[in-house]
Every structure is written in C-alpha cells, then in structure tokens.
mmCIF file of C-alpha atoms in Angstrom:
data_model
loop_
_atom_site.group_PDB
_atom_site.id
_atom_site.type_symbol
_atom_site.label_atom_id
_atom_site.label_comp_id
_atom_site.label_asym_id
_atom_site.label_seq_id
_atom_site.Cartn_x
_atom_site.Cartn_y
_atom_site.Cartn_z
ATOM 1 C CA MET A 1 161.049 115.192 119.109
ATOM 2 C CA GLY A 2 164.547 116.083 117.928
ATOM 3 C CA LEU A 3 167.939 114.577 118.739
ATOM 4 C CA ASP A 4 169.118 113.673 122.236
ATOM 5 C CA TRP A 5 172.272 111.877 123.394
ATOM 6 C CA LYS A 6 171.666 109.432 126.231
ATOM 7 C CA PRO A 7 174.689 107.929 128.030
ATOM 8 C CA LEU A 8 174.844 104.169 127.577
ATOM 9 C CA ASN A 9 175.682 101.780 130.376
ATOM 10 C CA LYS A 10 179.362 100.832 130.407
ATOM 11 C CA PRO A 11 180.541 97.196 130.376
ATOM 12 C CA LEU A 12 181.581 95.336 133.491
ATOM 13 C CA ALA A 13 185.285 94.471 133.590
ATOM 14 C CA GLY A 14 185.904 91.339 131.532
ATOM 15 C CA ARG A 15 182.580 91.570 129.681
ATOM 16 C CA GLU A 16 183.633 94.162 127.099
ATOM 17 C CA GLU A 17 183.550 91.824 124.086
ATOM 18 C CA GLU A 18 180.129 90.431 124.988
ATOM 19 C CA TYR A 19 178.851 93.958 125.639
ATOM 20 C CA GLU A 20 180.077 95.237 122.271
ATOM 21 C CA ASP A 21 178.599 92.251 120.449
ATOM 22 C CA ILE A 22 175.161 92.864 121.976
ATOM 23 C CA PHE A 23 175.381 96.610 121.305
ATOM 24 C CA LEU A 24 176.177 96.033 117.633
ATOM 25 C CA THR A 25 173.322 93.535 117.339
ATOM 26 C CA LEU A 26 170.770 95.765 119.065
ATOM 27 C CA SER A 27 171.814 98.775 116.991
ATOM 28 C CA GLY A 28 171.451 96.785 113.765
ATOM 29 C CA LYS A 29 175.150 96.913 112.906
ATOM 30 C CA LYS A 30 175.610 93.156 113.296
ATOM 31 C CA LYS A 31 173.372 90.165 112.666
ATOM 32 C CA ALA A 32 172.732 87.944 115.686
ATOM 33 C CA ASN A 33 174.705 84.700 115.392
ATOM 34 C CA THR A 34 173.287 81.198 115.697
ATOM 35 C CA SER A 35 175.780 78.333 115.367
ATOM 36 C CA ILE A 36 175.249 75.472 112.875
ATOM 37 C CA LEU A 37 174.722 73.007 115.731
ATOM 38 C CA GLY A 38 172.325 75.447 117.357
ATOM 39 C CA SER A 39 170.321 75.609 114.134
ATOM 40 C CA LEU A 40 170.241 71.814 113.813
ATOM 41 C CA PHE A 41 168.893 71.393 117.319
ATOM 42 C CA GLY A 42 166.345 74.151 116.962
ATOM 43 C CA LYS A 43 168.138 76.715 119.119
ATOM 44 C CA LYS A 44 166.578 80.104 118.453
ATOM 45 C CA GLN A 45 168.261 83.469 118.348
ATOM 46 C CA LYS A 46 167.689 85.593 121.419
ATOM 47 C CA SER A 47 164.926 88.129 121.112
ATOM 48 C CA GLU A 48 165.656 91.838 121.312
ATOM 49 C CA GLU A 49 164.127 91.862 124.791
ATOM 50 C CA GLU A 50 166.410 89.026 125.948
ATOM 51 C CA LEU A 51 169.465 90.731 124.472
ATOM 52 C CA LEU A 52 168.579 93.994 126.200
ATOM 53 C CA GLU A 53 168.187 92.180 129.526
ATOM 54 C CA GLN A 54 171.596 90.540 129.032
ATOM 55 C CA PHE A 55 173.085 93.912 128.063
ATOM 56 C CA LEU A 56 171.834 95.454 131.308
ATOM 57 C CA ASP A 57 173.086 92.491 133.358
ATOM 58 C CA ILE A 58 176.682 92.894 132.164
ATOM 59 C CA SER A 59 176.882 96.676 132.395
ATOM 60 C CA ILE A 60 177.030 99.585 134.830
ATOM 61 C CA PRO A 61 174.379 102.338 134.601
ATOM 62 C CA ALA A 62 175.317 105.948 133.954
ATOM 63 C CA TYR A 63 173.792 106.804 137.342
ATOM 64 C CA GLU A 64 176.596 104.875 139.051
ATOM 65 C CA THR A 65 179.252 106.900 137.238
ATOM 66 C CA LEU A 66 177.435 110.076 138.248
ATOM 67 C CA THR A 67 177.273 108.764 141.853
ATOM 68 C CA ALA A 68 173.728 110.129 141.938
ATOM 69 C CA PRO A 69 172.162 109.899 145.426
ATOM 70 C CA LYS A 70 169.575 107.106 145.780
ATOM 71 C CA VAL A 71 166.249 107.280 147.551
ATOM 72 C CA GLY A 72 166.321 104.913 150.513
ATOM 73 C CA PHE A 73 170.115 105.037 150.697
ATOM 74 C CA ASP A 74 171.093 108.716 150.897
ATOM 75 C CA GLU A 75 169.469 111.228 153.224
ATOM 76 C CA LYS A 76 169.492 114.079 150.719
ATOM 77 C CA ALA A 77 167.768 111.810 148.188
ATOM 78 C CA ASN A 78 165.180 110.916 150.830
ATOM 79 C CA GLU A 79 164.548 114.600 151.490
ATOM 80 C CA TRP A 80 164.197 115.205 147.756
ATOM 81 C CA ALA A 81 161.642 112.385 147.502
ATOM 82 C CA LYS A 82 159.637 113.868 150.371
ATOM 83 C CA SER A 83 159.633 117.210 148.554
ATOM 84 C CA GLN A 84 158.041 115.453 145.554
ATOM 85 C CA PHE A 85 155.285 113.938 147.682
ATOM 86 C CA ASP A 86 152.857 116.824 147.154
ATOM 87 C CA GLN A 87 153.143 116.332 143.383
ATOM 88 C CA ARG A 88 152.072 112.660 143.524
ATOM 89 C CA THR A 89 149.293 111.517 141.188
ATOM 90 C CA ASP A 90 147.340 109.641 143.851
ATOM 91 C CA LYS A 91 146.527 112.210 146.522
ATOM 92 C CA ASN A 92 145.275 109.428 148.833
ATOM 93 C CA GLN A 93 148.624 107.648 148.764
ATOM 94 C CA PRO A 94 150.433 107.711 152.151
ATOM 95 C CA LEU A 95 153.993 109.027 152.408
ATOM 96 C CA GLN A 96 155.592 105.681 153.305
ATOM 97 C CA GLU A 97 154.022 103.957 150.313
ATOM 98 C CA PHE A 98 155.206 106.782 148.054
ATOM 99 C CA LEU A 99 158.759 106.514 149.433
ATOM 100 C CA GLN A 100 158.715 102.748 148.941
ATOM 101 C CA GLU A 101 157.832 103.222 145.283
ATOM 102 C CA MET A 102 160.697 105.720 144.965
ATOM 103 C CA HIS A 103 163.155 103.366 146.705
ATOM 104 C CA GLY A 104 166.369 103.032 144.689
ATOM 105 C CA TYR A 105 165.611 106.001 142.415
ATOM 106 C CA HIS A 106 168.760 107.908 141.408
ATOM 107 C CA VAL A 107 168.278 111.656 141.820
ATOM 108 C CA VAL A 108 170.432 113.203 139.093
ATOM 109 C CA ASP A 109 169.136 116.654 140.044
ATOM 110 C CA LEU A 110 171.274 116.425 143.193
ATOM 111 C CA VAL A 111 174.548 115.744 141.350
ATOM 112 C CA THR A 112 177.036 118.623 141.381
ATOM 113 C CA GLU A 113 177.187 120.306 137.967
ATOM 114 C CA HIS A 114 180.007 119.222 135.642
ATOM 115 C CA ASP A 115 180.584 118.562 131.919
ATOM 116 C CA GLY A 116 178.537 115.338 132.046
ATOM 117 C CA ILE A 117 175.488 117.304 133.247
ATOM 118 C CA PRO A 118 174.763 119.634 130.308
ATOM 119 C CA VAL A 119 173.007 122.982 130.248
ATOM 120 C CA TYR A 120 171.463 122.027 126.906
ATOM 121 C CA ILE A 121 168.717 119.608 127.917
ATOM 122 C CA ALA A 122 165.210 118.547 126.893
ATOM 123 C CA PRO A 123 162.348 118.770 129.403
ATOM 124 C CA HIS A 124 161.322 115.155 128.714
ATOM 125 C CA TYR A 125 164.689 113.699 129.779
ATOM 126 C CA GLU A 126 166.877 113.639 132.869
ATOM 127 C CA PRO A 127 169.603 116.280 133.387
ATOM 128 C CA HIS A 128 172.498 114.103 132.153
ATOM 129 C CA VAL A 129 170.997 113.706 128.652
ATOM 130 C CA PHE A 130 172.422 116.161 126.109
ATOM 131 C CA ARG A 131 169.951 117.920 123.800
ATOM 132 C CA ALA A 132 171.984 117.413 120.624
ATOM 133 C CA GLN A 133 169.210 118.982 118.549
ATOM 134 C CA PHE A 134 170.986 122.273 119.292
ATOM 135 C CA LEU A 135 173.737 121.150 116.903
ATOM 136 C CA GLN A 136 171.373 121.889 114.007
ATOM 137 C CA ILE A 137 172.195 125.549 114.623
ATOM 138 C CA CYS A 138 175.839 124.655 113.904
ATOM 139 C CA GLU A 139 175.158 122.532 110.814
ATOM 140 C CA GLN A 140 177.121 124.736 108.408
ATOM 141 C CA ILE A 141 180.139 124.660 110.739
ATOM 142 C CA LEU A 142 180.045 120.895 111.274
ATOM 143 C CA GLY A 143 179.311 119.735 107.745
ATOM 144 C CA GLU A 144 177.235 116.803 106.537
ATOM 145 C CA GLU A 145 179.455 113.951 107.798
ATOM 146 C CA MET A 146 179.732 115.264 111.353
ATOM 147 C CA MET A 147 175.992 115.913 111.472
ATOM 148 C CA GLU A 148 175.301 112.359 110.315
ATOM 149 C CA GLU A 149 177.636 111.050 112.999
ATOM 150 C CA ALA A 150 175.702 113.004 115.618
ATOM 151 C CA TYR A 151 172.713 110.795 114.762
ATOM 152 C CA THR A 152 174.725 107.584 115.235
ATOM 153 C CA SER A 153 174.930 105.745 118.572
ATOM 154 C CA GLN A 154 178.518 104.980 119.601
ATOM 155 C CA LEU A 155 180.532 103.011 122.136
ATOM 156 C CA ALA A 156 183.027 104.742 124.421
ATOM 157 C CA PRO A 157 186.045 104.773 122.025
ATOM 158 C CA GLY A 158 183.950 106.290 119.247
ATOM 159 C CA THR A 159 182.450 108.768 121.683
ATOM 160 C CA VAL A 160 185.908 109.993 122.731
ATOM 161 C CA ASP A 161 187.058 110.221 119.117
ATOM 162 C CA PHE A 162 183.938 112.136 118.109
ATOM 163 C CA GLY A 163 184.352 114.434 121.107
ATOM 164 C CA LYS A 164 187.963 115.235 120.204
ATOM 165 C CA ARG A 165 187.078 116.066 116.609
ATOM 166 C CA LEU A 166 184.152 118.184 117.725
ATOM 167 C CA MET A 167 186.405 119.993 120.205
ATOM 168 C CA LYS A 168 188.905 120.779 117.428
ATOM 169 C CA ILE A 169 186.127 122.280 115.304
ATOM 170 C CA ALA A 170 184.894 124.305 118.289
ATOM 171 C CA GLU A 171 188.385 125.608 119.078
ATOM 172 C CA ASP A 172 189.058 126.600 115.463
ATOM 173 C CA TYR A 173 185.706 128.362 115.181
ATOM 174 C CA ALA A 174 186.191 130.104 118.540
ATOM 175 C CA SER A 175 189.655 131.279 117.519
ATOM 176 C CA LYS A 176 188.224 132.808 114.350
ATOM 177 C CA TYR A 177 185.963 135.079 116.436
ATOM 178 C CA ASN A 178 188.206 135.430 119.505
ATOM 179 C CA LEU A 179 185.722 133.479 121.617
ATOM 180 C CA GLN A 180 188.065 130.947 123.253
ATOM 181 C CA TYR A 181 186.939 132.098 126.712
ATOM 182 C CA LEU A 182 183.557 130.427 126.141
ATOM 183 C CA LYS A 183 185.204 127.015 126.477
ATOM 184 C CA GLU A 184 185.296 127.466 130.257
ATOM 185 C CA GLN A 185 181.919 129.200 130.585
ATOM 186 C CA ARG A 186 179.104 126.894 131.664
ATOM 187 C CA ILE A 187 176.136 129.231 131.268
ATOM 188 C CA PRO A 188 175.146 129.986 127.640
ATOM 189 C CA PRO A 189 176.069 133.503 126.495
ATOM 190 C CA ASP A 190 173.371 136.158 126.413
ATOM 191 C CA SER A 191 173.293 136.173 122.618
ATOM 192 C CA ASP A 192 170.867 135.354 119.855
ATOM 193 C CA GLU A 193 170.755 131.735 118.756
ATOM 194 C CA ASP A 194 172.349 132.351 115.368
ATOM 195 C CA THR A 195 175.397 134.289 116.638
ATOM 196 C CA PRO A 196 178.970 132.933 116.741
ATOM 197 C CA GLU A 197 178.855 133.188 120.552
ATOM 198 C CA SER A 198 175.889 130.826 120.832
ATOM 199 C CA LYS A 199 177.212 128.405 118.224
ATOM 200 C CA VAL A 200 180.645 128.162 119.798
ATOM 201 C CA HIS A 201 179.177 127.556 123.244
ATOM 202 C CA ILE A 202 176.974 124.748 121.923
ATOM 203 C CA LEU A 203 179.952 123.129 120.188
ATOM 204 C CA PHE A 204 182.152 123.326 123.289
ATOM 205 C CA SER A 205 179.363 121.976 125.486
ATOM 206 C CA ALA A 206 178.685 119.045 123.152
ATOM 207 C CA ALA A 207 182.382 118.159 122.859
ATOM 208 C CA LYS A 208 182.924 118.322 126.616
ATOM 209 C CA TRP A 209 179.859 116.151 127.247
ATOM 210 C CA LEU A 210 181.114 113.494 124.818
ATOM 211 C CA LEU A 211 184.583 113.502 126.348
ATOM 212 C CA TRP A 212 183.312 113.374 129.931
ATOM 213 C CA TRP A 213 181.241 110.263 129.302
ATOM 214 C CA GLY A 214 183.511 108.588 126.773
ATOM 215 C CA GLN A 215 186.600 108.890 128.967
ATOM 216 C CA ARG A 216 184.667 107.177 131.770
ATOM 217 C CA GLY A 217 183.782 104.189 129.611
ATOM 218 C CA HIS A 218 180.319 105.202 128.414
ATOM 219 C CA GLY A 219 179.097 105.492 124.866
ATOM 220 C CA TYR A 220 175.849 107.194 123.943
ATOM 221 C CA GLU A 221 172.549 106.402 122.285
ATOM 222 C CA ALA A 222 171.443 108.863 119.611
ATOM 223 C CA ASP A 223 167.713 109.121 120.281
ATOM 224 C CA PHE A 224 165.541 110.891 117.701
#
C-alpha cells in the first residue's frame, strides 16, 4: 500500500484542547481518561467509534479549507456529477436518483491547483492526499529520524515544523546541485527517479504540501 499523508480535519474555534485530546487518544499517544467518580458509578470510557464521531463534530473537514465545489450546491459540481453518470454501477438507476446520492459530495478535482493539491498522488485516494511513499527515494538525504517522522501523524503545529525542516533539507540539497529553480516548478522534471532533479522536486513538493495544510490549521494522518 505504501505511505500517504491525508489532511486531518481542523478544530473548531474554542474546541482546540478537546480536539487535541481526542487526537492523542485515537492515535494511541494518550490513554483515555475516566474520573474516579466515573469509575465508581460505572461510567465507561468512550469507544473509538464514539471518539471519532465527537472528533468529527468539533472539527472542520479539509474539503472546506479547499472550498471544493459541492454537488447540489455548485453548478460546476452538478455538471461534474452528470458527467460521472455513465460510469454508474447500476445502469438502470435514473439520473435524479444518482444525483441525489451524490448530493453534498465535494469535488476536489475541480479545485484550482496549488501546493495543497499535490502532483504526487496515489490512484486510490483523492487529489489532496500526498503520496509520501515517494520520500523513500530520498531516504539517504532525509536520514532515519526524518523518515520515521514521515510515518507519524501530526497536528497542525507539528506539521508546520516538519514542513519547515523538510524545506531546509530540500533547499540545501537543491543548492548543492544548482537546482533551486525546481522549488517553483509544479510538474515533476523529466528525469529518472534516482536523479538529484527528481529527489529535489519530491522534497520541495512534500515540504510545500505540509506547510500549505499546517499553516491553515490542519495536521495530517500518516496512512500506511
């Protein structure tokens, strides 16, 4: 499957502490708390499913930050949904029923390209998910600690910090080979995978993705 970075929801204003507490519990970094009185009266810890539901209730999806058009709300999203109609599984399904099922779907494919929409993606995920498996090509440049961190889910502050450190590595490596221009180039260079050009572009792309999301209040889930 490999490694992918998926933007996390960001906390609603005023719910940051609760959000962080649930994140740490769900990611196994903190044990769920049950008070002494709660234990005496048989109050159970919330299940993982209940915690996830609470997490979603107090947070804003990445789609909202992307301002991705929604089917049933935006005309261009409606047109996109109609274009998908011929690919439906149930060929007997009428158009209106299909559109009703798609109602509220965020169409990330219609978002204007920027650093939060990477060129390094996996076919099984949406376009805003970064295919961090490409960093394996850069393993010798990054070192063991940075590679381990790439496999660790982080909240927004950690995402920004990681992005800044990754950017510094990318800039230093690019300077070594006079490849600084690749920082502003979106499309991957026409080079073999193991060349400095390809490695530097991957590093810049990863750093910019982390900074784009982290600076807008989103952490990421390391999915592998």
